[in-house]
Amino acid sequence: MQTRYRSVVVDGLCVFYREAGPADAPVLLLLHGFPSSSRMFEPLLGRLADRFRLIAPDYPGFGHSDAPEPGAFAYTFDRIAEVMARFVATIGVERHLLYVQDYGGPVGFRMALADPGRLTGLVVQNAVAHEVGLGPLWEVRREYWRDRAGHEAAVRENLLSLAAARTRHVGDDPDPQR
């Protein structure tokens, strides 16, 4: 089944999403991680479209969705969850299975807590479920959210450098070759 590419306006923002599968099938809402977008789910869309209506949105500031200036939009998990909840309502989805990966966890968990009646199930892949799990690396990111211009270089190092990638994937493992 072919993937459809769509956009809808939510809270004044153009939210892009990918959709595949029959309109009357159970809905699987796919919430992406960082630094990705709905594109990360393209292979999954092709594999599951015969059984589910798959919907993979891009958060504000990600992929093909609008990216307002930080002064005009609070790039927090709370705010992104609000937009995603309104997105689901706007496209007419009443109940869905939720698949969350990485940033999708804090976004999806907030959506589930705010309206548990919409949730039919939950699939979690590599997602942090609590503030403590975000750890000290997140202080740089929080500072960036408060003042983008003043913290852009620090957040690039914190997120995109080779050292950051190594920490993300290897951590402090004494034997990473294992």
PDB file of C-alpha atoms in Angstrom:
ATOM      1  CA  MET A   1       0.000   0.000   0.000  1.00  0.00           C
ATOM      2  CA  GLN A   2       1.308   3.418  -0.936  1.00  0.00           C
ATOM      3  CA  THR A   3       2.245   6.117   1.568  1.00  0.00           C
ATOM      4  CA  ARG A   4       0.215   9.320   1.398  1.00  0.00           C
ATOM      5  CA  TYR A   5       1.823  12.659   2.302  1.00  0.00           C
ATOM      6  CA  ARG A   6      -0.459  15.204   3.924  1.00  0.00           C
ATOM      7  CA  SER A   7      -0.532  18.368   5.995  1.00  0.00           C
ATOM      8  CA  VAL A   8      -3.110  19.831   8.337  1.00  0.00           C
ATOM      9  CA  VAL A   9      -3.235  23.106  10.273  1.00  0.00           C
ATOM     10  CA  VAL A  10      -3.158  22.687  14.058  1.00  0.00           C
ATOM     11  CA  ASP A  11      -3.006  25.692  16.383  1.00  0.00           C
ATOM     12  CA  GLY A  12      -1.968  27.823  13.415  1.00  0.00           C
ATOM     13  CA  LEU A  13       0.905  25.457  12.522  1.00  0.00           C
ATOM     14  CA  CYS A  14       1.153  23.375   9.388  1.00  0.00           C
ATOM     15  CA  VAL A  15       1.761  19.799  10.607  1.00  0.00           C
ATOM     16  CA  PHE A  16       3.036  17.375   7.987  1.00  0.00           C
ATOM     17  CA  TYR A  17       2.306  13.666   8.256  1.00  0.00           C
ATOM     18  CA  ARG A  18       2.703  10.398   6.415  1.00  0.00           C
ATOM     19  CA  GLU A  19      -0.176   7.959   6.270  1.00  0.00           C
ATOM     20  CA  ALA A  20      -0.595   4.450   4.939  1.00  0.00           C
ATOM     21  CA  GLY A  21      -3.135   1.681   5.230  1.00  0.00           C
ATOM     22  CA  PRO A  22      -6.913   1.426   5.015  1.00  0.00           C
ATOM     23  CA  ALA A  23      -8.997   4.214   6.557  1.00  0.00           C
ATOM     24  CA  ASP A  24     -11.066   1.696   8.528  1.00  0.00           C
ATOM     25  CA  ALA A  25      -8.118  -0.261   9.992  1.00  0.00           C
ATOM     26  CA  PRO A  26      -6.939   0.143  13.615  1.00  0.00           C
ATOM     27  CA  VAL A  27      -4.833   3.298  13.902  1.00  0.00           C
ATOM     28  CA  LEU A  28      -1.153   3.090  14.823  1.00  0.00           C
ATOM     29  CA  LEU A  29       0.163   6.573  15.665  1.00  0.00           C
ATOM     30  CA  LEU A  30       3.945   6.715  15.187  1.00  0.00           C
ATOM     31  CA  LEU A  31       5.790   9.390  17.190  1.00  0.00           C
ATOM     32  CA  HIS A  32       9.378   9.888  16.085  1.00  0.00           C
ATOM     33  CA  GLY A  33      12.590  10.583  17.952  1.00  0.00           C
ATOM     34  CA  PHE A  34      15.425  13.070  17.716  1.00  0.00           C
ATOM     35  CA  PRO A  35      16.964  14.178  15.385  1.00  0.00           C
ATOM     36  CA  SER A  36      14.539  12.503  13.055  1.00  0.00           C
ATOM     37  CA  SER A  37      11.095  12.990  11.580  1.00  0.00           C
ATOM     38  CA  SER A  38       8.242  10.856  10.292  1.00  0.00           C
ATOM     39  CA  ARG A  39      10.634   9.715   7.575  1.00  0.00           C
ATOM     40  CA  MET A  40      12.174   7.257  10.027  1.00  0.00           C
ATOM     41  CA  PHE A  41       8.944   5.234   9.793  1.00  0.00           C
ATOM     42  CA  GLU A  42       8.881   4.803   5.984  1.00  0.00           C
ATOM     43  CA  PRO A  43      10.018   1.141   6.154  1.00  0.00           C
ATOM     44  CA  LEU A  44       7.464   0.382   8.874  1.00  0.00           C
ATOM     45  CA  LEU A  45       4.670   2.004   6.863  1.00  0.00           C
ATOM     46  CA  GLY A  46       5.327  -0.404   4.015  1.00  0.00           C
ATOM     47  CA  ARG A  47       5.463  -3.431   6.305  1.00  0.00           C
ATOM     48  CA  LEU A  48       2.328  -2.796   8.365  1.00  0.00           C
ATOM     49  CA  ALA A  49      -0.030  -0.986   5.983  1.00  0.00           C
ATOM     50  CA  ASP A  50      -1.942  -4.180   5.262  1.00  0.00           C
ATOM     51  CA  ARG A  51      -3.038  -4.406   8.926  1.00  0.00           C
ATOM     52  CA  PHE A  52      -3.088  -0.831  10.265  1.00  0.00           C
ATOM     53  CA  ARG A  53      -3.860   2.739   9.348  1.00  0.00           C
ATOM     54  CA  LEU A  54      -0.429   4.173  10.137  1.00  0.00           C
ATOM     55  CA  ILE A  55      -0.076   7.882  10.873  1.00  0.00           C
ATOM     56  CA  ALA A  56       3.366   9.425  11.382  1.00  0.00           C
ATOM     57  CA  PRO A  57       3.406  13.198  12.029  1.00  0.00           C
ATOM     58  CA  ASP A  58       6.394  15.547  12.140  1.00  0.00           C
ATOM     59  CA  TYR A  59       6.484  17.621  15.327  1.00  0.00           C
ATOM     60  CA  PRO A  60       6.680  21.399  15.014  1.00  0.00           C
ATOM     61  CA  GLY A  61      10.299  22.206  14.217  1.00  0.00           C
ATOM     62  CA  PHE A  62      10.952  18.780  12.678  1.00  0.00           C
ATOM     63  CA  GLY A  63      10.736  17.367   9.159  1.00  0.00           C
ATOM     64  CA  HIS A  64       8.252  19.176   6.939  1.00  0.00           C
ATOM     65  CA  SER A  65       6.140  20.751   9.707  1.00  0.00           C
ATOM     66  CA  ASP A  66       6.292  24.466  10.467  1.00  0.00           C
ATOM     67  CA  ALA A  67       9.211  25.606  12.622  1.00  0.00           C
ATOM     68  CA  PRO A  68       8.215  28.801  14.397  1.00  0.00           C
ATOM     69  CA  GLU A  69      10.829  30.903  16.168  1.00  0.00           C
ATOM     70  CA  PRO A  70      11.385  29.809  19.797  1.00  0.00           C
ATOM     71  CA  GLY A  71       9.962  33.127  21.014  1.00  0.00           C
ATOM     72  CA  ALA A  72       6.697  32.271  19.270  1.00  0.00           C
ATOM     73  CA  PHE A  73       6.493  28.578  20.212  1.00  0.00           C
ATOM     74  CA  ALA A  74       7.556  26.742  23.369  1.00  0.00           C
ATOM     75  CA  TYR A  75       9.593  23.759  22.180  1.00  0.00           C
ATOM     76  CA  THR A  76       8.826  21.669  25.260  1.00  0.00           C
ATOM     77  CA  PHE A  77       7.491  18.145  25.507  1.00  0.00           C
ATOM     78  CA  ASP A  78       4.312  19.551  27.091  1.00  0.00           C
ATOM     79  CA  ARG A  79       3.639  21.915  24.191  1.00  0.00           C
ATOM     80  CA  ILE A  80       4.540  19.416  21.488  1.00  0.00           C
ATOM     81  CA  ALA A  81       2.238  16.850  23.171  1.00  0.00           C
ATOM     82  CA  GLU A  82      -0.595  19.416  23.124  1.00  0.00           C
ATOM     83  CA  VAL A  83      -0.085  20.028  19.408  1.00  0.00           C
ATOM     84  CA  MET A  84       0.099  16.297  18.668  1.00  0.00           C
ATOM     85  CA  ALA A  85      -3.090  15.643  20.672  1.00  0.00           C
ATOM     86  CA  ARG A  86      -4.876  18.358  18.707  1.00  0.00           C
ATOM     87  CA  PHE A  87      -3.397  16.911  15.503  1.00  0.00           C
ATOM     88  CA  VAL A  88      -4.959  13.516  16.291  1.00  0.00           C
ATOM     89  CA  ALA A  89      -8.322  15.148  17.002  1.00  0.00           C
ATOM     90  CA  THR A  90      -8.090  17.340  13.889  1.00  0.00           C
ATOM     91  CA  ILE A  91      -7.599  14.379  11.558  1.00  0.00           C
ATOM     92  CA  GLY A  92     -10.530  12.593  13.206  1.00  0.00           C
ATOM     93  CA  VAL A  93      -8.766   9.780  15.054  1.00  0.00           C
ATOM     94  CA  GLU A  94     -10.731   8.774  18.145  1.00  0.00           C
ATOM     95  CA  ARG A  95      -8.664   5.800  19.362  1.00  0.00           C
ATOM     96  CA  HIS A  96      -5.180   4.631  18.493  1.00  0.00           C
ATOM     97  CA  LEU A  97      -2.323   2.360  19.353  1.00  0.00           C
ATOM     98  CA  LEU A  98       0.691   4.508  20.192  1.00  0.00           C
ATOM     99  CA  TYR A  99       4.237   3.709  19.054  1.00  0.00           C
ATOM    100  CA  VAL A 100       6.839   5.975  20.647  1.00  0.00           C
ATOM    101  CA  GLN A 101      10.567   6.172  19.997  1.00  0.00           C
ATOM    102  CA  ASP A 102      13.078   8.442  21.774  1.00  0.00           C
ATOM    103  CA  TYR A 103      11.450  11.947  21.922  1.00  0.00           C
ATOM    104  CA  GLY A 104       8.193  10.214  21.062  1.00  0.00           C
ATOM    105  CA  GLY A 105       8.160   8.817  24.610  1.00  0.00           C
ATOM    106  CA  PRO A 106       7.884  12.097  26.521  1.00  0.00           C
ATOM    107  CA  VAL A 107       5.448  13.390  23.898  1.00  0.00           C
ATOM    108  CA  GLY A 108       3.298  10.253  23.729  1.00  0.00           C
ATOM    109  CA  PHE A 109       3.255   9.602  27.477  1.00  0.00           C
ATOM    110  CA  ARG A 110       1.899  13.106  28.052  1.00  0.00           C
ATOM    111  CA  MET A 111      -0.777  12.508  25.411  1.00  0.00           C
ATOM    112  CA  ALA A 112      -1.730   9.180  27.010  1.00  0.00           C
ATOM    113  CA  LEU A 113      -1.975  10.701  30.498  1.00  0.00           C
ATOM    114  CA  ALA A 114      -4.045  13.644  29.256  1.00  0.00           C
ATOM    115  CA  ASP A 115      -6.568  11.443  27.428  1.00  0.00           C
ATOM    116  CA  PRO A 116      -6.156   7.737  28.291  1.00  0.00           C
ATOM    117  CA  GLY A 117      -9.471   6.858  26.637  1.00  0.00           C
ATOM    118  CA  ARG A 118      -7.906   7.353  23.192  1.00  0.00           C
ATOM    119  CA  LEU A 119      -5.194   4.771  23.832  1.00  0.00           C
ATOM    120  CA  THR A 120      -5.683   1.149  22.739  1.00  0.00           C
ATOM    121  CA  GLY A 121      -2.093   0.069  23.317  1.00  0.00           C
ATOM    122  CA  LEU A 122       1.476   1.249  23.665  1.00  0.00           C
ATOM    123  CA  VAL A 123       4.736   0.243  21.992  1.00  0.00           C
ATOM    124  CA  VAL A 124       7.865   1.852  23.479  1.00  0.00           C
ATOM    125  CA  GLN A 125      11.245   1.827  21.752  1.00  0.00           C
ATOM    126  CA  ASN A 126      14.187   3.457  23.516  1.00  0.00           C
ATOM    127  CA  ALA A 127      12.246   6.232  25.249  1.00  0.00           C
ATOM    128  CA  VAL A 128      12.805   8.013  28.554  1.00  0.00           C
ATOM    129  CA  ALA A 129       9.732   8.024  30.793  1.00  0.00           C
ATOM    130  CA  HIS A 130      10.806  10.421  33.553  1.00  0.00           C
ATOM    131  CA  GLU A 131      12.728  13.694  34.053  1.00  0.00           C
ATOM    132  CA  VAL A 132      15.573  12.043  35.967  1.00  0.00           C
ATOM    133  CA  GLY A 133      16.226   9.826  32.969  1.00  0.00           C
ATOM    134  CA  LEU A 134      17.003  12.858  30.848  1.00  0.00           C
ATOM    135  CA  GLY A 135      20.153  13.516  32.890  1.00  0.00           C
ATOM    136  CA  PRO A 136      22.667  16.375  32.991  1.00  0.00           C
ATOM    137  CA  LEU A 137      23.185  16.516  29.200  1.00  0.00           C
ATOM    138  CA  TRP A 138      19.704  17.973  29.012  1.00  0.00           C
ATOM    139  CA  GLU A 139      20.675  21.141  30.881  1.00  0.00           C
ATOM    140  CA  VAL A 140      22.407  22.412  27.726  1.00  0.00           C
ATOM    141  CA  ARG A 141      19.276  21.633  25.722  1.00  0.00           C
ATOM    142  CA  ARG A 142      17.010  23.381  28.222  1.00  0.00           C
ATOM    143  CA  GLU A 143      19.242  26.460  28.077  1.00  0.00           C
ATOM    144  CA  TYR A 144      18.996  26.373  24.289  1.00  0.00           C
ATOM    145  CA  TRP A 145      15.192  26.282  24.486  1.00  0.00           C
ATOM    146  CA  ARG A 146      15.295  29.408  26.682  1.00  0.00           C
ATOM    147  CA  ASP A 147      17.843  31.302  24.524  1.00  0.00           C
ATOM    148  CA  ARG A 148      18.577  29.809  21.127  1.00  0.00           C
ATOM    149  CA  ALA A 149      21.079  32.410  19.939  1.00  0.00           C
ATOM    150  CA  GLY A 150      23.082  32.320  23.143  1.00  0.00           C
ATOM    151  CA  HIS A 151      23.350  28.544  23.288  1.00  0.00           C
ATOM    152  CA  GLU A 152      23.416  27.348  19.673  1.00  0.00           C
ATOM    153  CA  ALA A 153      27.105  26.372  19.653  1.00  0.00           C
ATOM    154  CA  ALA A 154      26.787  24.516  22.949  1.00  0.00           C
ATOM    155  CA  VAL A 155      23.720  22.571  21.848  1.00  0.00           C
ATOM    156  CA  ARG A 156      25.374  21.596  18.554  1.00  0.00           C
ATOM    157  CA  GLU A 157      28.300  20.145  20.518  1.00  0.00           C
ATOM    158  CA  ASN A 158      25.894  18.552  22.994  1.00  0.00           C
ATOM    159  CA  LEU A 159      23.755  16.857  20.332  1.00  0.00           C
ATOM    160  CA  LEU A 160      25.627  16.582  17.062  1.00  0.00           C
ATOM    161  CA  SER A 161      29.310  16.094  17.825  1.00  0.00           C
ATOM    162  CA  LEU A 162      31.166  12.799  17.522  1.00  0.00           C
ATOM    163  CA  ALA A 163      31.610  12.787  21.313  1.00  0.00           C
ATOM    164  CA  ALA A 164      27.861  13.221  21.825  1.00  0.00           C
ATOM    165  CA  ALA A 165      27.068  10.421  19.361  1.00  0.00           C
ATOM    166  CA  ARG A 166      29.542   8.136  21.111  1.00  0.00           C
ATOM    167  CA  THR A 167      27.987   8.921  24.505  1.00  0.00           C
ATOM    168  CA  ARG A 168      24.495   8.300  23.103  1.00  0.00           C
ATOM    169  CA  HIS A 169      25.371   4.907  21.629  1.00  0.00           C
ATOM    170  CA  VAL A 170      28.230   3.594  23.756  1.00  0.00           C
ATOM    171  CA  GLY A 171      27.987   5.538  27.017  1.00  0.00           C
ATOM    172  CA  ASP A 172      30.750   4.714  29.447  1.00  0.00           C
ATOM    173  CA  ASP A 173      30.854   1.018  28.581  1.00  0.00           C
ATOM    174  CA  PRO A 174      34.340  -0.258  29.412  1.00  0.00           C
ATOM    175  CA  ASP A 175      34.222  -2.746  26.516  1.00  0.00           C
ATOM    176  CA  PRO A 176      32.203  -1.252  23.628  1.00  0.00           C
ATOM    177  CA  GLN A 177      33.436  -3.902  21.179  1.00  0.00           C
ATOM    178  CA  ARG A 178      31.356  -6.476  23.056  1.00  0.00           C
TER     179      ARG A 178
END
